[in-house]
Coordinates of C-alpha atoms in Angstrom, one line a residue:
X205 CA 11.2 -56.7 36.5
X206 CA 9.4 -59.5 33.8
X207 CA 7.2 -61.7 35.7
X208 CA 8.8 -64.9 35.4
X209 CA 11.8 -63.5 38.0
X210 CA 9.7 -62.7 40.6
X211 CA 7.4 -65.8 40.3
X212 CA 10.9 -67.5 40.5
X213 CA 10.7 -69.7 44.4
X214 CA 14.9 -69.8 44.0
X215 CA 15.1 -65.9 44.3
X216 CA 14.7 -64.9 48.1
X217 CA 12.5 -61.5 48.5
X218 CA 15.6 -59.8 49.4
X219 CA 17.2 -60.3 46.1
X220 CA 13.8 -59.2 44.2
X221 CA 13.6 -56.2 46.3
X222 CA 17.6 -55.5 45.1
X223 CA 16.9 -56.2 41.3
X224 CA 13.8 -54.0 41.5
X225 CA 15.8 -51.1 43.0
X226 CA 19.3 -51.4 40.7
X227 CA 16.3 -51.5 37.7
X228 CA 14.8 -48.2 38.8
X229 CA 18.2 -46.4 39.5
X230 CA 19.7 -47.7 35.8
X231 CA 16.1 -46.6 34.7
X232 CA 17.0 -42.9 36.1
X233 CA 20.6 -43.0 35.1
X234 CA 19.0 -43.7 31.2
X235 CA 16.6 -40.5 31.6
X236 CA 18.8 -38.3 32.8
X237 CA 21.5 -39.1 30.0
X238 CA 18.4 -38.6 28.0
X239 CA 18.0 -35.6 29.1
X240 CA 21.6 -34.6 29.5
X241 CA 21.8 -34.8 25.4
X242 CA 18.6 -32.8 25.2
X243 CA 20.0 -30.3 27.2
X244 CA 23.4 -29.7 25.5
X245 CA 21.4 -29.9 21.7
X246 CA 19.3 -27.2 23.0
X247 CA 22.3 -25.5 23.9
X248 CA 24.4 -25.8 20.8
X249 CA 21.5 -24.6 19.6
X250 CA 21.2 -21.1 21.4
X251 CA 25.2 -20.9 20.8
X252 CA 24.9 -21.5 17.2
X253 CA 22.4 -18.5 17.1
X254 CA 24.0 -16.2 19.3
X255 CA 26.9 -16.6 17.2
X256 CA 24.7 -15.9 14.0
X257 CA 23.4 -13.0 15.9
X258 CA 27.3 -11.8 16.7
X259 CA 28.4 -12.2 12.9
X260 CA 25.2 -10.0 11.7
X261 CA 26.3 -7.2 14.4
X262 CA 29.9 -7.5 13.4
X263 CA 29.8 -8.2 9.6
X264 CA 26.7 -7.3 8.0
X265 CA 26.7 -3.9 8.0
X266 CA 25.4 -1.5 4.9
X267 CA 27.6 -0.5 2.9
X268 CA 25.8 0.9 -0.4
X269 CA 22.3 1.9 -0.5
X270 CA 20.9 1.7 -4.1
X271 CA 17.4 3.9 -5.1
X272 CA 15.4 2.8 -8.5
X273 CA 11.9 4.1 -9.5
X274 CA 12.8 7.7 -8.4
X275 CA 11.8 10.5 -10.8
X276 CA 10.7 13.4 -8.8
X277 CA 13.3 13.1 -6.1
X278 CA 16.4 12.2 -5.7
X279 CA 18.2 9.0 -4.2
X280 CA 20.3 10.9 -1.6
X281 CA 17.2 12.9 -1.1
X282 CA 15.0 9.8 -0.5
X283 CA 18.0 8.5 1.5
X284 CA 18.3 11.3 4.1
X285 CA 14.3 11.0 4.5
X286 CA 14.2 7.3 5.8
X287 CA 17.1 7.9 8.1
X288 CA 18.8 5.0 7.6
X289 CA 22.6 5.3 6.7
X290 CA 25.9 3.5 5.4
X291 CA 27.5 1.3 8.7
X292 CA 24.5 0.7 10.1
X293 CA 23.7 -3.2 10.4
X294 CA 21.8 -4.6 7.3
X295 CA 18.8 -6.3 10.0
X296 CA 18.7 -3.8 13.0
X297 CA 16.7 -1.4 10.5
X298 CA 13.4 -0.7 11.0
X299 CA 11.5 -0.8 7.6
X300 CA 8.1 0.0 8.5
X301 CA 9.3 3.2 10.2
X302 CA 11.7 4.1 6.8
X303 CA 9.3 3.6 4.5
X304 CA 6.8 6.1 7.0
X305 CA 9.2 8.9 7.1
X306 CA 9.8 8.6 3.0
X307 CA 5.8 8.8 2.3
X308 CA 4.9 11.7 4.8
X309 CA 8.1 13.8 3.4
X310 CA 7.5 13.1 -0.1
X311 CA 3.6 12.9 -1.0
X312 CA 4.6 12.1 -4.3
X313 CA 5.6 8.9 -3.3
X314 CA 2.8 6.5 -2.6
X315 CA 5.0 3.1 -2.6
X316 CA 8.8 1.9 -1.0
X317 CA 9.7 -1.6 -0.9
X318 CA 12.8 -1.7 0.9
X319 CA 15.2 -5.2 -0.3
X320 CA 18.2 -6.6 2.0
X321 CA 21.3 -8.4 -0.6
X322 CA 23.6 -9.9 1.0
X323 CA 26.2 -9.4 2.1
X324 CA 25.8 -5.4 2.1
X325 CA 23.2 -3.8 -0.1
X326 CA 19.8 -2.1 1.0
X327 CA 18.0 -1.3 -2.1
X328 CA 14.9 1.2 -1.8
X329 CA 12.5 0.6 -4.9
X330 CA 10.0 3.6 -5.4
X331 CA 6.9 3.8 -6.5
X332 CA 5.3 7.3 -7.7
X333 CA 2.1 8.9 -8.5
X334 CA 1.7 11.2 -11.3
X335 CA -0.6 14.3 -10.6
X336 CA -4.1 13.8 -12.4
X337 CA -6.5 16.4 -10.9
X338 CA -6.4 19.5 -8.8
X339 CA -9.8 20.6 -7.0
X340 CA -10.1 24.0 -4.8
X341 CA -11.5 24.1 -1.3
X342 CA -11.3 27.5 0.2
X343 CA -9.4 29.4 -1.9
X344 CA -6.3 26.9 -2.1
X345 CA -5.2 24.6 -4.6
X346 CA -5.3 20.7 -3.7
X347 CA -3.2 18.5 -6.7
X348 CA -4.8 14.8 -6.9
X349 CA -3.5 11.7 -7.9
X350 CA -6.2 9.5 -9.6
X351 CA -6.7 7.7 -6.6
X352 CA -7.7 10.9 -5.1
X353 CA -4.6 11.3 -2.8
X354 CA -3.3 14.6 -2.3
X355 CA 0.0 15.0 -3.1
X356 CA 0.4 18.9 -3.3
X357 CA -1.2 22.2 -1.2
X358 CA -0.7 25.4 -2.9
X359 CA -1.9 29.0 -2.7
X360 CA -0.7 29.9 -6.3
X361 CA -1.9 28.1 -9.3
X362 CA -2.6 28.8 -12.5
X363 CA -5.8 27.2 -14.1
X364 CA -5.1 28.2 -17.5
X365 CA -1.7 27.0 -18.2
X366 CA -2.2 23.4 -16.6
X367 CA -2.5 19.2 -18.0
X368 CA -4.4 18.7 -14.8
X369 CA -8.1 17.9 -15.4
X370 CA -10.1 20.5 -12.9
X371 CA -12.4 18.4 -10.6
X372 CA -14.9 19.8 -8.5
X373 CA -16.0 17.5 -5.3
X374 CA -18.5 17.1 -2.3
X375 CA -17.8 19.3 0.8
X376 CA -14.4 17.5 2.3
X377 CA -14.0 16.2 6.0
X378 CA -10.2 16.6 5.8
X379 CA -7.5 17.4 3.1
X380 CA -3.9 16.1 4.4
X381 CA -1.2 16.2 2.1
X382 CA -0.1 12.6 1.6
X383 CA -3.5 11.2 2.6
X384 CA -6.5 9.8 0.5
X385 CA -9.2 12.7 0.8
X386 CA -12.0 12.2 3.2
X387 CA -16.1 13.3 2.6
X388 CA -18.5 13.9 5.0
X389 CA -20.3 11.1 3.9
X390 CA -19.1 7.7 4.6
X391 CA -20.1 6.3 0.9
X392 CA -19.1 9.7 -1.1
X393 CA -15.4 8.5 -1.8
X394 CA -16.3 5.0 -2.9
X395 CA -18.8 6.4 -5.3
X396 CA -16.4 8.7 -6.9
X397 CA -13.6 6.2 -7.2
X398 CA -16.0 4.2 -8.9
X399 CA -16.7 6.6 -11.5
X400 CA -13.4 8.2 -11.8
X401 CA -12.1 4.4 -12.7
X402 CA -14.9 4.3 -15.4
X403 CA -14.0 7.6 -17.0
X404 CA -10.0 6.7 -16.9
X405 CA -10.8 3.4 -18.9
X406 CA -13.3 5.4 -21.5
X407 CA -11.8 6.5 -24.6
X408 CA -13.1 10.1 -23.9
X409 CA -10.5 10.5 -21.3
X410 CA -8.0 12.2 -23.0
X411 CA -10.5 15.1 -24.0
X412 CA -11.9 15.8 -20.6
X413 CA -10.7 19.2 -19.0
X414 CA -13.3 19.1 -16.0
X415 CA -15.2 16.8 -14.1
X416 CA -17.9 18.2 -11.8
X417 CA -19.2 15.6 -9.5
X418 CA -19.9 17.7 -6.5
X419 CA -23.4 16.4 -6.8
X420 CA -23.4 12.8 -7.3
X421 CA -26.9 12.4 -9.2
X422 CA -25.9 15.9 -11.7
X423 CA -23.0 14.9 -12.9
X424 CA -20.7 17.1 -15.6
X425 CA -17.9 16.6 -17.5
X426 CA -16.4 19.3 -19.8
X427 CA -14.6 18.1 -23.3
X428 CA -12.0 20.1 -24.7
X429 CA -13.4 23.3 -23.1
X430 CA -16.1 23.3 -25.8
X431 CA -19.2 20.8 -24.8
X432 CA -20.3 20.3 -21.4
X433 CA -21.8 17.0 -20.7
X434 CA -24.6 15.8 -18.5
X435 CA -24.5 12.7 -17.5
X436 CA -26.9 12.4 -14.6
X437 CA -25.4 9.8 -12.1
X438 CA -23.0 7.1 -11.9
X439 CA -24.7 4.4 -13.8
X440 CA -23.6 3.3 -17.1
X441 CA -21.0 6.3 -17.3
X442 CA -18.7 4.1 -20.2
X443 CA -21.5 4.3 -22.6
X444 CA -23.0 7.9 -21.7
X445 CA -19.4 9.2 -22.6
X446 CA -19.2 7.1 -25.3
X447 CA -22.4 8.5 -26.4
X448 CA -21.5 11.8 -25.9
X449 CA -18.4 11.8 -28.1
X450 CA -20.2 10.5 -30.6
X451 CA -22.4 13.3 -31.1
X452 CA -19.8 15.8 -30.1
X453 CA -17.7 14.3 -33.1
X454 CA -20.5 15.4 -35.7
X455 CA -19.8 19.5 -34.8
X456 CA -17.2 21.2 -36.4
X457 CA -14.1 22.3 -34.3
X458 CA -15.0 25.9 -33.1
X459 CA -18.4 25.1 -32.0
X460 CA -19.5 25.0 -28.8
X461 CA -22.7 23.6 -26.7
X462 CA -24.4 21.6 -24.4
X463 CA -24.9 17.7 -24.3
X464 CA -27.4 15.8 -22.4
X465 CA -26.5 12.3 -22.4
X466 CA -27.7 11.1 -19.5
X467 CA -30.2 9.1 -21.4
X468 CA -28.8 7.4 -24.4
X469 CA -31.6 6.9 -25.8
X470 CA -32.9 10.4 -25.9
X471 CA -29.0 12.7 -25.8
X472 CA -29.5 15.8 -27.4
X473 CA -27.2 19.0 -28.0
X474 CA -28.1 22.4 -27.4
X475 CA -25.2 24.9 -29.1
X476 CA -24.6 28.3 -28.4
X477 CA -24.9 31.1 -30.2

């Protein structure tokens, strides 16, 4: 009620006490019809997305599964592993857990990215890793990826008839197929990352048939099965190899040796025979 009105001497306190009530109850009527709207847009709201919700469950169901990427295994294979199927609905899948059960059946695969199209396509897009390396720990055969994840365990191998670059490592905590190997030493697997990353960018890659870093401060490297190299440790590997080829480059084919070119300042070759 404005001031004015009840300063006004012609209005009896009766009638100021009416006014101030009929204000107060049109006041309430306002906020509940305030509220009343509130309350059915919230609602419209929750029916609109249960009835989104409904349509998913009813219409959006898989109906072709596409697989790109895959080399090594195939789609229905890679299909079957993530246990996901045709008619089941496009956004009650659990990707996390699909792309789990692909990786821990199939090493080999080290990526899934798993893509919804509307209305009914799931598209699996797979990412592999080629084998680089294979190492031995206790008379078995581990095959490596560059990034040092195993992606095969084998009994039967044969050294002479293989692309793969032998590598011999520090004593392993554990060797999981499907898993990044792990050292006893907290900093051994950073260290030979580090310097497996150097000698994968080096021209001298190519010609490398062992790397013997089982001692991180002795370092070899074999090239071609003809010079072994000593590079000492980890620092400035890009030019010690570099180095090395250089003076490897000056022997003829057949000839065979040592090279120490852990200082290039001083590298020397020592040849047999």
């Amino acid at each position: 009620m404005d001031r004015e009105t009840y300063n006004d001497p012609d209005i009896s306190t009766a009638e100021l006490v009416n006014r101030d009530t009929f204000e107060r109850l049109q006041a309430k009527k306002r906020f509940k019809k305030v509220i009343r709207c509130i309350n059915y847009v919230l609602l419209s709201i929750v029916l609109c997305f249960c009835f989104v919700i409904i349509c998913m469950a009813a219409f959006l169901k898989i109906e072709h599964i596409e697989v790109t990427g895959n080399n090594r295994y195939t789609s229905d294979e890679i299909v079957q592993a993530s246990g996901i199927s045709v008619g089941q609905n496009l956004y009650a899948i659990d990707k996390k857990e699909a792309r789990r059960f692909i990786t821990l059946e199939y090493p080999y695969i080290n990526e899934v990215i798993i893509r919804r199209t509307l209305p009914s396509t799931l598209t699996f897009k797979i990412g592999e890793e080629d084998p680089k390396y294979y190492t031995e720990i206790f008379g078995e055969y581990f095959i490596l990826s560059q990034s040092l994840r195993i992606l095969e365990r084998t009994k039967e191998f044969d050294e002479n008839n293989t692309s793969l670059v032998l590598i011999k490592l520090p004593t392993a905590k554990k060797a999981i197929v499907g898993s990044a190997m792990e050292f006893d030493k907290e900093l051994t697997f950073e260290y030979i990352s580090e310097f497996i990353d150097k000698v994968e960018n080096n021209s001298m890659a190519s010609r490398l048939t062992e790397i013997d870093i089982s001692n991180k401060y002795n370092i070899y490297v074999n090239c071609e099965d003809r010079f072994k190299i000593y590079l000492g440790d980890n620092t400035d590997t890009d030019m010690k190899l570099t180095f090395a080829g250089l003076m490897i480059d000056n022997f003829e084919p057949d000839q065979r040796g040592t090279v120490d070119a852990h200082d290039i300042t001083v590298g020397s070759v020592i040849l047999e025979g």
